[in-house]
mmCIF file of C-alpha atoms in Angstrom:
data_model
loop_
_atom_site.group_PDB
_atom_site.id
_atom_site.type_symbol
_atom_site.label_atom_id
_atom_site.label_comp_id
_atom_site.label_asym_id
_atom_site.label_seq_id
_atom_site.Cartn_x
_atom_site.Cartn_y
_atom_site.Cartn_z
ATOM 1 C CA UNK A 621 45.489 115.210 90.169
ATOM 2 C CA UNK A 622 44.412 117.668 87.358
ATOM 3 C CA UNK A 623 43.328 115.937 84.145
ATOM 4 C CA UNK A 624 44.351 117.125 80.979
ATOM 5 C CA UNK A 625 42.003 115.396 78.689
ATOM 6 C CA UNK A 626 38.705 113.943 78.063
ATOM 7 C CA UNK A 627 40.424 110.342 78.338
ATOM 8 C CA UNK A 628 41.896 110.904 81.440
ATOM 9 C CA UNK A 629 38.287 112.331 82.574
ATOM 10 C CA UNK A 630 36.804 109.047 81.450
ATOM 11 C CA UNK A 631 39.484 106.731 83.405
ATOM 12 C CA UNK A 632 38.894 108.523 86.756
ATOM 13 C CA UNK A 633 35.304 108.450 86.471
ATOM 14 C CA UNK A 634 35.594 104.040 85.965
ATOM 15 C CA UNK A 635 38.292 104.150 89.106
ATOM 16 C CA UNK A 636 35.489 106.441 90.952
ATOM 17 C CA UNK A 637 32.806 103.637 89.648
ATOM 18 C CA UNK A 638 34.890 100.598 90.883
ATOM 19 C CA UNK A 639 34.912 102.411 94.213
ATOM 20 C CA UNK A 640 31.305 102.389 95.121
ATOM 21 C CA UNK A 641 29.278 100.365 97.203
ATOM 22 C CA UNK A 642 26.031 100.285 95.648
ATOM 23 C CA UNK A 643 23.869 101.733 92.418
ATOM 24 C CA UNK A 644 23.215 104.744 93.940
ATOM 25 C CA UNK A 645 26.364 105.902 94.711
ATOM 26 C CA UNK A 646 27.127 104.452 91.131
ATOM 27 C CA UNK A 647 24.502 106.775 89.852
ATOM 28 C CA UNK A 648 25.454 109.899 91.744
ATOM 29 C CA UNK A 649 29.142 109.133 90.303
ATOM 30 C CA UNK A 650 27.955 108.635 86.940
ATOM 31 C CA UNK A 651 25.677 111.932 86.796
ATOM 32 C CA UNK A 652 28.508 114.206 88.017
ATOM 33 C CA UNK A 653 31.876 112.867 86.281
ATOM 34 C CA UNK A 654 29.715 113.007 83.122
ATOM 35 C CA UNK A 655 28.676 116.310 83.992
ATOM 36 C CA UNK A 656 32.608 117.679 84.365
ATOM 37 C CA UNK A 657 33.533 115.226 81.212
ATOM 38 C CA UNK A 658 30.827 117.294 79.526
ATOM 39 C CA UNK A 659 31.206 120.422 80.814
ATOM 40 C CA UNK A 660 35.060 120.339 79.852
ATOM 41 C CA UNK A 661 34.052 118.993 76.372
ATOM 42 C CA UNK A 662 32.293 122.607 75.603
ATOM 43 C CA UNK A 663 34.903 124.756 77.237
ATOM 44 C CA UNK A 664 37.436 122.800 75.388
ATOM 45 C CA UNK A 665 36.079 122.813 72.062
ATOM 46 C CA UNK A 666 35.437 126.935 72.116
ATOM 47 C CA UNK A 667 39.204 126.807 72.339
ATOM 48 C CA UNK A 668 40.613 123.818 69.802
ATOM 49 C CA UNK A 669 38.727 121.286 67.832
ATOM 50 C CA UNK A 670 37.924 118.441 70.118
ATOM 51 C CA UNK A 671 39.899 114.666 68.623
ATOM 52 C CA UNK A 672 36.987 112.272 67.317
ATOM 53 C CA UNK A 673 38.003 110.237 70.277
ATOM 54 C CA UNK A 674 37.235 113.081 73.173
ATOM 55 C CA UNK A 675 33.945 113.496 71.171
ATOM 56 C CA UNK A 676 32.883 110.105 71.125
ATOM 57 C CA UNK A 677 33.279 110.031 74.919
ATOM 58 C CA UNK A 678 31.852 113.852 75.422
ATOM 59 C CA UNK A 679 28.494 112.072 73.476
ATOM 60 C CA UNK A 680 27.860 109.364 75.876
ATOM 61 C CA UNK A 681 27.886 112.019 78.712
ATOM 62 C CA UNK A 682 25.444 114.105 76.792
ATOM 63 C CA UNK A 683 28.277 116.352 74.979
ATOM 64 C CA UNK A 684 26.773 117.577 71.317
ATOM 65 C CA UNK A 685 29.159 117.901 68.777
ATOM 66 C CA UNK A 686 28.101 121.158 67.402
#
């Protein structure tokens, strides 16, 4: 499945969470769907202003509303 938008980023990454078996796969799961929710975050918003919503989630991946 191809996500679309920062939600649906955010949603996968807390089905991925509810999948794990212990903190460190929680952690490893955690540090890389934040990476691609913040990653998309900057390639999205050089091409349309990010919603308030998609930057509010971006920011508690690391995303910095420029």
């Amino acid at each position: 499945m191809q996500n679309w938008t920062i939600k649906q980023l955010a949603e996968a990454l807390i089905n991925d969470l509810a999948s794990c078996n212990n903190d460190f796969e929680r952690s490893m799961v955690k540090a890389i769907g934040g990476r691609e929710i913040r990653e998309k975050a900057q390639e999205w918003a050089k091409i349309r202003k990010l919603t308030p919503a998609e930057v509010a989630i971006a920011e508690q991946f690391g995303y910095r509303y420029d």
